[in-house]
Amino acid sequence: MPLDTCFSKFLEEKSLIRSRPLDSLRGTKVAIDAHNWMKVLTPKINEPFQAVMGGVPLTMGRAIKTELERFKKAGITPVFVFNGLPMILTQTPQQLVQNHFLIEIYEKREAAWHAHHENKAGCKQLFEQTGSTITSSEFQHNLIRILRENKVEFLKAPYMAWAQMAHYCQPKERCVHQIQGPNELIMFEHVEVLILDFHFDAPTPEFEYIVKSEIKHALMQDAEADPTLSNQKLTDLQFLDCCLLSGLKGQIKHPRHFAHVQFVKIAQTLRKFGHACNFILSKPGTTRDKDQGNMLLAKNHLRIRAVIRHSLVFTLDGQCQPMTATRHKDEGKNERVPCNLSDLWGLRLPNILYFFLSIGAIQTQVLINVVQNQMIETIPQMDTEDYRMLLHRILPLRTQIAHQLITQLSAKDERYHKREAMACWRWYMKNPCSVAQPPAIVLDEWQLEHHQIAKLQKEHKDQDGAPAALDFLFVVTHFHKNATKVHQYRSVEEVICAIHLKALDLLGYFTHATQSEDPQSGLSMFSDALMKTNAPEFSEYSVLLVELFRTKALTCSHFKFMNPDFQNAADVAEKSRDPWESGDRDTQHFPEELRLPALYATLDRSMQQNYEKCCLLVSRIWSLLPMALSQDEAWYSDVSKDLLAFNTVVRALHKTLRNLIEVIAAVLFLEKKTEIDPYHYNELPQQLPFGQESNTAMGVVIDYIMRNDEHFGEPQLYYNRAERLKYLANEKFMSCKDLEADLYKGFRFWCTAKTIWEELRKERVPPSAILPEIDEIFPHADDMLRVKLHRVIDLGDQKWAHEDYVDPEGPPAV
């Protein structure tokens, strides 16, 4: 948010906001505050149902490309600068986990679901109010992915984007011509000119900007009437104090010390006192608390001023240093930092990790866990009992991921090793739980040679004839016996394969040959199941499915929805009922328009009871896959609360697996196990798995097919397979680019899932990797899916899981 309104009014009253033709910036490079730019971008992504579909907003890519085209047309090269790691405790953990804004959004989303399921008007507007916020990690991650795909330059600052942009304004470090962002940026030293806004659509395109020297000159002119101030120059530090005392909100918070006062009056008062702390300590108060309260305010002021002046930034030579160190290193000065930097930013990281962060190769969350020694779980999109259970089950994996980094960092900084046990804060808990230190796991190295990888890629081409992708199935098939104790990776391809293998090794997909008496590494039941699928196109999704099985997160039961506000947790603990029982349909979670499939009445009693579970299992497995959807319009078809709840569970596991991949990649470089230039790492993020989450579209489509009769209520219209597919593509799910191809893809993945299920269920040593209810329902679900899907696309001759089962409706009309 901008500085207090008194500063904006001062700029307007003194006509200090200048404008120039946009053409004067042609040929320049401009650093842009990405967070501020996303505020401009978000209103242009108008998708009411995006908040309940999961994944990336469909029109996000188009909106970003449209905005980027404006810069290209104006001849401006943008460099988007993102915030990195946060300051230590800008908010308390309790404030973060019990975020009232997130609770309010959650309550609005629940109200929207009620309106949607009761067919009330206005539900689209209610859903739109609960969309992804620009501060969400998913939104920023997708923005970075799209910028990378469009070859647009970006940078994640080590900490504050504003500090990094101000650093670029120093003569010795200048790598951009101008910077653009909110008016807070003018506070920073060396920021002389700040672009506030671009007006691309004006009759004569122009941009607005402010100049610090003009602002300070205007403040000096107003002081000339006071003879005590006429000879006192307003220093840069005093100008910074003026801005802070007027009040700050947003990523930096500073209390407002003046009420309804002009900005010039703040400057005059400050110059009389000489230092902001002198003024703060002189503020009136009760005799008892005056000194103590004002002292705390003064300390807070100094702390925030230190954050702005001494923020850690990335230098052009690849170092992460305080701004004051880079500012004075050529002047022979050594300005003392007024407090320990670790109190502001946490423990320092190696420069290579700041570099990985800067190119978006490692997410902030896992680094926050390491630096601040705590895990913070905020309110999810859908709070369910299953989601909470998943967090409990994957906590050891998340802890192990963090400690893979901590182990490396402890060798260089013993403070990482001497800290207390890591704390885990969750939104539904009043107090944190202590996280036990995990056992030390030493991962194998892998004997990989570039020429061998290239040869295998050529020998095993994909279905389009291209060289085989370097994915989980590829490395398991060809290198599962290649574990070794020592190896150096000399090419990007070797590094990619090693990252896949080490990730699977940590997840338990291999036996540890180098740490046992076995002569070579081997396959566990999980990697064996992966190999049996022989489906390269689903390699990543197969691993995700295996982990859903292992964590018991894939069920075929309804979710129990919880109240995210722990203070009122006893008030709401609802569970959606089975809509098929006794005609008692739960209209809150299942719309009235839900039609009973004609097939349902022909099934025996046991299969009737299981039909709802079949629908849940099929739709959830299918929802793991992405769908080819139009990027030109929003999704206006069906949505599902059940699938959104499952998608929330999947995203938590998906993000954890991505963190695992990124940490293993970072550790490779920290251990100096690779000889490739770190700058080649720019190529790696998009080549590693779990980079993009799916939405619920595929699950919604198959759920509709499963829950409706084959004629969709119109037997005279949809009497054959072609007409049914046409109805689904043209009238029901218009956002789908090629519905038929997606349905075939979904069925192939279902067959892959069935293979994984068959392999994992062979393991009978407790605890089994498969829930008993999944074991019971999967054969029925397979039969039902084939019956329903065969009436939309041609599946050929079918073989039923139950030999005595006969399709009661006979072969479908073609």
PDB file of C-alpha atoms in Angstrom, residues 76-271:
ATOM      1  CA  ILE A  76      10.428  -0.776 -22.879  1.00  0.00           C
ATOM      2  CA  THR A  77      12.195  -3.856 -21.527  1.00  0.00           C
ATOM      3  CA  PRO A  78      10.615  -4.739 -18.152  1.00  0.00           C
ATOM      4  CA  VAL A  79      12.466  -6.549 -15.370  1.00  0.00           C
ATOM      5  CA  PHE A  80      10.005  -7.796 -12.761  1.00  0.00           C
ATOM      6  CA  VAL A  81      11.357  -7.879  -9.208  1.00  0.00           C
ATOM      7  CA  PHE A  82       9.607 -10.118  -6.657  1.00  0.00           C
ATOM      8  CA  ASN A  83       9.832 -10.191  -2.881  1.00  0.00           C
ATOM      9  CA  GLY A  84      11.945 -13.000  -1.465  1.00  0.00           C
ATOM     10  CA  LEU A  85      12.190 -14.114   2.158  1.00  0.00           C
ATOM     11  CA  PRO A  86      10.190 -12.149   4.739  1.00  0.00           C
ATOM     12  CA  MET A  87      11.559 -10.310   7.731  1.00  0.00           C
ATOM     13  CA  ILE A  88      11.604 -12.128  11.044  1.00  0.00           C
ATOM     14  CA  LEU A  89       8.211 -11.865  12.691  1.00  0.00           C
ATOM     15  CA  THR A  90       6.725  -8.933  10.839  1.00  0.00           C
ATOM     16  CA  GLN A  91       3.655 -10.742  12.156  1.00  0.00           C
ATOM     17  CA  THR A  92       3.533 -13.209  15.012  1.00  0.00           C
ATOM     18  CA  PRO A  93       2.982 -16.877  14.093  1.00  0.00           C
ATOM     19  CA  GLN A  94      -0.470 -16.654  15.688  1.00  0.00           C
ATOM     20  CA  GLN A  95      -1.362 -13.737  13.410  1.00  0.00           C
ATOM     21  CA  LEU A  96      -0.130 -15.647  10.361  1.00  0.00           C
ATOM     22  CA  VAL A  97      -1.977 -18.897  11.032  1.00  0.00           C
ATOM     23  CA  GLN A  98      -5.162 -17.216  12.287  1.00  0.00           C
ATOM     24  CA  ASN A  99      -5.283 -14.615   9.535  1.00  0.00           C
ATOM     25  CA  HIS A 100      -8.644 -12.846   9.836  1.00  0.00           C
ATOM     26  CA  PHE A 101      -8.578 -11.924   6.157  1.00  0.00           C
ATOM     27  CA  LEU A 102      -8.240 -15.603   5.175  1.00  0.00           C
ATOM     28  CA  ILE A 103     -11.006 -16.574   7.604  1.00  0.00           C
ATOM     29  CA  GLU A 104     -13.262 -13.946   6.040  1.00  0.00           C
ATOM     30  CA  ILE A 105     -12.469 -15.250   2.541  1.00  0.00           C
ATOM     31  CA  TYR A 106     -13.194 -18.799   3.703  1.00  0.00           C
ATOM     32  CA  GLU A 107     -16.583 -17.776   5.108  1.00  0.00           C
ATOM     33  CA  LYS A 108     -17.460 -15.986   1.858  1.00  0.00           C
ATOM     34  CA  ARG A 109     -16.521 -19.116  -0.105  1.00  0.00           C
ATOM     35  CA  GLU A 110     -18.807 -21.234   2.098  1.00  0.00           C
ATOM     36  CA  ALA A 111     -21.645 -18.763   1.512  1.00  0.00           C
ATOM     37  CA  ALA A 112     -20.999 -18.962  -2.241  1.00  0.00           C
ATOM     38  CA  TRP A 113     -21.198 -22.769  -2.118  1.00  0.00           C
ATOM     39  CA  HIS A 114     -24.538 -22.574  -0.295  1.00  0.00           C
ATOM     40  CA  ALA A 115     -25.888 -20.199  -2.933  1.00  0.00           C
ATOM     41  CA  HIS A 116     -24.548 -22.354  -5.762  1.00  0.00           C
ATOM     42  CA  HIS A 117     -26.056 -25.600  -4.503  1.00  0.00           C
ATOM     43  CA  GLU A 118     -29.393 -23.973  -3.817  1.00  0.00           C
ATOM     44  CA  ASN A 119     -29.360 -22.391  -7.304  1.00  0.00           C
ATOM     45  CA  LYS A 120     -29.502 -18.873  -5.901  1.00  0.00           C
ATOM     46  CA  ALA A 121     -28.647 -15.880  -8.022  1.00  0.00           C
ATOM     47  CA  GLY A 122     -25.408 -14.077  -7.431  1.00  0.00           C
ATOM     48  CA  CYS A 123     -23.259 -17.109  -6.605  1.00  0.00           C
ATOM     49  CA  LYS A 124     -20.805 -16.216  -9.388  1.00  0.00           C
ATOM     50  CA  GLN A 125     -20.195 -12.814  -7.824  1.00  0.00           C
ATOM     51  CA  LEU A 126     -19.711 -14.451  -4.426  1.00  0.00           C
ATOM     52  CA  PHE A 127     -17.173 -16.904  -5.845  1.00  0.00           C
ATOM     53  CA  GLU A 128     -15.377 -14.051  -7.588  1.00  0.00           C
ATOM     54  CA  GLN A 129     -14.830 -12.331  -4.225  1.00  0.00           C
ATOM     55  CA  THR A 130     -12.914 -15.395  -3.007  1.00  0.00           C
ATOM     56  CA  GLY A 131     -10.432 -15.656  -5.893  1.00  0.00           C
ATOM     57  CA  SER A 132      -6.683 -16.083  -5.607  1.00  0.00           C
ATOM     58  CA  THR A 133      -4.961 -13.112  -4.003  1.00  0.00           C
ATOM     59  CA  ILE A 134      -1.827 -11.588  -5.450  1.00  0.00           C
ATOM     60  CA  THR A 135       0.027 -12.507  -2.270  1.00  0.00           C
ATOM     61  CA  SER A 136      -0.650 -16.219  -2.676  1.00  0.00           C
ATOM     62  CA  SER A 137       2.427 -18.272  -3.488  1.00  0.00           C
ATOM     63  CA  GLU A 138       0.518 -20.122  -6.237  1.00  0.00           C
ATOM     64  CA  PHE A 139      -0.322 -16.879  -8.065  1.00  0.00           C
ATOM     65  CA  GLN A 140       3.270 -15.652  -7.950  1.00  0.00           C
ATOM     66  CA  HIS A 141       4.656 -19.064  -8.904  1.00  0.00           C
ATOM     67  CA  ASN A 142       2.413 -19.178 -11.974  1.00  0.00           C
ATOM     68  CA  LEU A 143       3.333 -15.617 -12.919  1.00  0.00           C
ATOM     69  CA  ILE A 144       7.039 -16.512 -12.803  1.00  0.00           C
ATOM     70  CA  ARG A 145       6.389 -19.613 -14.906  1.00  0.00           C
ATOM     71  CA  ILE A 146       4.574 -17.557 -17.562  1.00  0.00           C
ATOM     72  CA  LEU A 147       7.295 -14.885 -17.575  1.00  0.00           C
ATOM     73  CA  ARG A 148       9.917 -17.591 -18.057  1.00  0.00           C
ATOM     74  CA  GLU A 149       7.932 -19.152 -20.915  1.00  0.00           C
ATOM     75  CA  ASN A 150       7.737 -15.734 -22.606  1.00  0.00           C
ATOM     76  CA  LYS A 151      11.478 -15.090 -22.038  1.00  0.00           C
ATOM     77  CA  VAL A 152      10.807 -12.023 -19.890  1.00  0.00           C
ATOM     78  CA  GLU A 153      13.482 -11.095 -17.369  1.00  0.00           C
ATOM     79  CA  PHE A 154      12.603 -11.382 -13.674  1.00  0.00           C
ATOM     80  CA  LEU A 155      14.370 -11.589 -10.329  1.00  0.00           C
ATOM     81  CA  LYS A 156      13.396 -12.675  -6.840  1.00  0.00           C
ATOM     82  CA  ALA A 157      15.136 -10.446  -4.332  1.00  0.00           C
ATOM     83  CA  PRO A 158      16.820 -12.116  -1.351  1.00  0.00           C
ATOM     84  CA  TYR A 159      14.338 -10.286   0.868  1.00  0.00           C
ATOM     85  CA  MET A 160      12.645  -6.982  -0.106  1.00  0.00           C
ATOM     86  CA  ALA A 161      11.988  -6.203  -3.750  1.00  0.00           C
ATOM     87  CA  TRP A 162      12.033  -2.462  -2.972  1.00  0.00           C
ATOM     88  CA  ALA A 163      15.522  -2.677  -1.494  1.00  0.00           C
ATOM     89  CA  GLN A 164      16.766  -4.617  -4.522  1.00  0.00           C
ATOM     90  CA  MET A 165      15.286  -2.026  -6.885  1.00  0.00           C
ATOM     91  CA  ALA A 166      16.824   0.840  -4.863  1.00  0.00           C
ATOM     92  CA  HIS A 167      20.154  -0.965  -5.011  1.00  0.00           C
ATOM     93  CA  TYR A 168      19.920  -0.963  -8.815  1.00  0.00           C
ATOM     94  CA  CYS A 169      19.854   2.844  -8.660  1.00  0.00           C
ATOM     95  CA  GLN A 170      23.405   3.038  -7.306  1.00  0.00           C
ATOM     96  CA  PRO A 171      25.835   4.188 -10.010  1.00  0.00           C
ATOM     97  CA  LYS A 172      28.196   1.218  -9.543  1.00  0.00           C
ATOM     98  CA  GLU A 173      25.347  -1.320  -9.507  1.00  0.00           C
ATOM     99  CA  ARG A 174      22.999   0.236 -12.042  1.00  0.00           C
ATOM    100  CA  CYS A 175      21.698  -2.403 -14.444  1.00  0.00           C
ATOM    101  CA  VAL A 176      18.366  -0.702 -15.241  1.00  0.00           C
ATOM    102  CA  HIS A 177      17.587   2.797 -16.437  1.00  0.00           C
ATOM    103  CA  GLN A 178      14.548   3.473 -14.221  1.00  0.00           C
ATOM    104  CA  ILE A 179      12.411   1.790 -11.562  1.00  0.00           C
ATOM    105  CA  GLN A 180       8.612   1.720 -11.237  1.00  0.00           C
ATOM    106  CA  GLY A 181       6.533   1.022  -8.155  1.00  0.00           C
ATOM    107  CA  PRO A 182       4.461   2.570  -5.336  1.00  0.00           C
ATOM    108  CA  ASN A 183       5.507   5.829  -3.713  1.00  0.00           C
ATOM    109  CA  GLU A 184       7.134   4.046  -0.724  1.00  0.00           C
ATOM    110  CA  LEU A 185      10.158   3.440  -2.944  1.00  0.00           C
ATOM    111  CA  ILE A 186      11.078   7.134  -2.834  1.00  0.00           C
ATOM    112  CA  MET A 187      12.112   6.615   0.833  1.00  0.00           C
ATOM    113  CA  PHE A 188      15.127   4.528  -0.170  1.00  0.00           C
ATOM    114  CA  GLU A 189      18.520   6.110  -0.580  1.00  0.00           C
ATOM    115  CA  HIS A 190      19.769   6.496  -4.168  1.00  0.00           C
ATOM    116  CA  VAL A 191      16.170   6.492  -5.518  1.00  0.00           C
ATOM    117  CA  GLU A 192      16.122   9.942  -7.093  1.00  0.00           C
ATOM    118  CA  VAL A 193      13.448   9.336  -9.767  1.00  0.00           C
ATOM    119  CA  LEU A 194      10.513   6.961  -9.316  1.00  0.00           C
ATOM    120  CA  ILE A 195       7.990   6.067 -12.008  1.00  0.00           C
ATOM    121  CA  LEU A 196       4.558   5.721 -10.415  1.00  0.00           C
ATOM    122  CA  ASP A 197       2.432   4.568 -13.330  1.00  0.00           C
ATOM    123  CA  PHE A 198       2.276   3.926 -17.060  1.00  0.00           C
ATOM    124  CA  HIS A 199      -0.685   5.196 -19.082  1.00  0.00           C
ATOM    125  CA  PHE A 200      -0.512   3.027 -22.168  1.00  0.00           C
ATOM    126  CA  ASP A 201      -4.113   3.720 -23.236  1.00  0.00           C
ATOM    127  CA  ALA A 202      -4.047   7.520 -23.007  1.00  0.00           C
ATOM    128  CA  PRO A 203      -4.584   9.455 -26.268  1.00  0.00           C
ATOM    129  CA  THR A 204      -0.902  10.354 -25.960  1.00  0.00           C
ATOM    130  CA  PRO A 205       0.713   7.502 -23.965  1.00  0.00           C
ATOM    131  CA  GLU A 206       2.634   8.856 -20.995  1.00  0.00           C
ATOM    132  CA  PHE A 207       4.042   7.936 -17.607  1.00  0.00           C
ATOM    133  CA  GLU A 208       3.904   9.629 -14.204  1.00  0.00           C
ATOM    134  CA  TYR A 209       6.921  10.049 -11.959  1.00  0.00           C
ATOM    135  CA  ILE A 210       8.219  11.906  -8.918  1.00  0.00           C
ATOM    136  CA  VAL A 211      11.672  13.327  -8.143  1.00  0.00           C
ATOM    137  CA  LYS A 212      13.062  13.198  -4.597  1.00  0.00           C
ATOM    138  CA  SER A 213      15.082  16.416  -4.882  1.00  0.00           C
ATOM    139  CA  GLU A 214      11.939  18.316  -5.908  1.00  0.00           C
ATOM    140  CA  ILE A 215      10.010  16.885  -2.939  1.00  0.00           C
ATOM    141  CA  LYS A 216      12.751  17.899  -0.512  1.00  0.00           C
ATOM    142  CA  HIS A 217      12.996  21.335  -2.138  1.00  0.00           C
ATOM    143  CA  ALA A 218       9.242  21.850  -1.680  1.00  0.00           C
ATOM    144  CA  LEU A 219       9.562  20.928   1.991  1.00  0.00           C
ATOM    145  CA  MET A 220      12.441  23.431   2.390  1.00  0.00           C
ATOM    146  CA  GLN A 221      10.423  26.237   0.795  1.00  0.00           C
ATOM    147  CA  ASP A 222       7.601  25.758   3.285  1.00  0.00           C
ATOM    148  CA  ALA A 223      10.092  25.992   6.116  1.00  0.00           C
ATOM    149  CA  GLU A 224      11.490  29.394   5.054  1.00  0.00           C
ATOM    150  CA  ALA A 225       8.772  31.188   7.007  1.00  0.00           C
ATOM    151  CA  ASP A 226      10.200  29.744  10.223  1.00  0.00           C
ATOM    152  CA  PRO A 227      13.602  31.445  10.913  1.00  0.00           C
ATOM    153  CA  THR A 228      14.664  28.581  13.177  1.00  0.00           C
ATOM    154  CA  LEU A 229      14.511  26.156  10.259  1.00  0.00           C
ATOM    155  CA  SER A 230      15.644  28.260   7.305  1.00  0.00           C
ATOM    156  CA  ASN A 231      19.286  27.260   7.561  1.00  0.00           C
ATOM    157  CA  GLN A 232      18.717  23.585   8.345  1.00  0.00           C
ATOM    158  CA  LYS A 233      18.991  21.267   5.369  1.00  0.00           C
ATOM    159  CA  LEU A 234      16.633  18.266   5.237  1.00  0.00           C
ATOM    160  CA  THR A 235      18.882  15.207   5.147  1.00  0.00           C
ATOM    161  CA  ASP A 236      18.051  11.900   3.464  1.00  0.00           C
ATOM    162  CA  LEU A 237      17.686  10.277   6.870  1.00  0.00           C
ATOM    163  CA  GLN A 238      15.250  12.956   8.007  1.00  0.00           C
ATOM    164  CA  PHE A 239      13.251  12.530   4.815  1.00  0.00           C
ATOM    165  CA  LEU A 240      13.079   8.778   5.511  1.00  0.00           C
ATOM    166  CA  ASP A 241      11.921   9.521   9.059  1.00  0.00           C
ATOM    167  CA  CYS A 242       9.226  11.851   7.720  1.00  0.00           C
ATOM    168  CA  CYS A 243       7.845   9.081   5.573  1.00  0.00           C
ATOM    169  CA  LEU A 244       7.939   6.551   8.409  1.00  0.00           C
ATOM    170  CA  LEU A 245       6.285   8.865  10.944  1.00  0.00           C
ATOM    171  CA  SER A 246       3.430   9.575   8.528  1.00  0.00           C
ATOM    172  CA  GLY A 247       2.541   5.872   8.713  1.00  0.00           C
ATOM    173  CA  LEU A 248       3.183   2.786   6.612  1.00  0.00           C
ATOM    174  CA  LYS A 249       0.979  -0.203   5.833  1.00  0.00           C
ATOM    175  CA  GLY A 250       1.643  -3.311   3.774  1.00  0.00           C
ATOM    176  CA  GLN A 251       4.825  -5.382   3.785  1.00  0.00           C
ATOM    177  CA  ILE A 252       6.501  -2.769   6.043  1.00  0.00           C
ATOM    178  CA  LYS A 253       4.335  -1.512   8.898  1.00  0.00           C
ATOM    179  CA  HIS A 254       5.029   1.626  10.909  1.00  0.00           C
ATOM    180  CA  PRO A 255       2.535   3.316  13.261  1.00  0.00           C
ATOM    181  CA  ARG A 256       1.260   6.746  12.346  1.00  0.00           C
ATOM    182  CA  HIS A 257       2.522   9.335  14.840  1.00  0.00           C
ATOM    183  CA  PHE A 258       0.565  12.308  13.482  1.00  0.00           C
ATOM    184  CA  ALA A 259      -3.209  12.483  13.087  1.00  0.00           C
ATOM    185  CA  HIS A 260      -4.712  14.545  10.250  1.00  0.00           C
ATOM    186  CA  VAL A 261      -1.583  16.623   9.746  1.00  0.00           C
ATOM    187  CA  GLN A 262      -0.063  17.861   6.497  1.00  0.00           C
ATOM    188  CA  PHE A 263       3.136  16.133   5.400  1.00  0.00           C
ATOM    189  CA  VAL A 264       5.029  19.408   5.520  1.00  0.00           C
ATOM    190  CA  LYS A 265       4.122  19.807   9.207  1.00  0.00           C
ATOM    191  CA  ILE A 266       5.673  16.395   9.911  1.00  0.00           C
ATOM    192  CA  ALA A 267       8.893  17.524   8.215  1.00  0.00           C
ATOM    193  CA  GLN A 268       8.966  20.766  10.179  1.00  0.00           C
ATOM    194  CA  THR A 269       8.387  18.986  13.487  1.00  0.00           C
ATOM    195  CA  LEU A 270      11.107  16.472  12.732  1.00  0.00           C
ATOM    196  CA  ARG A 271      13.641  19.169  11.857  1.00  0.00           C
TER     197      ARG A 271
END
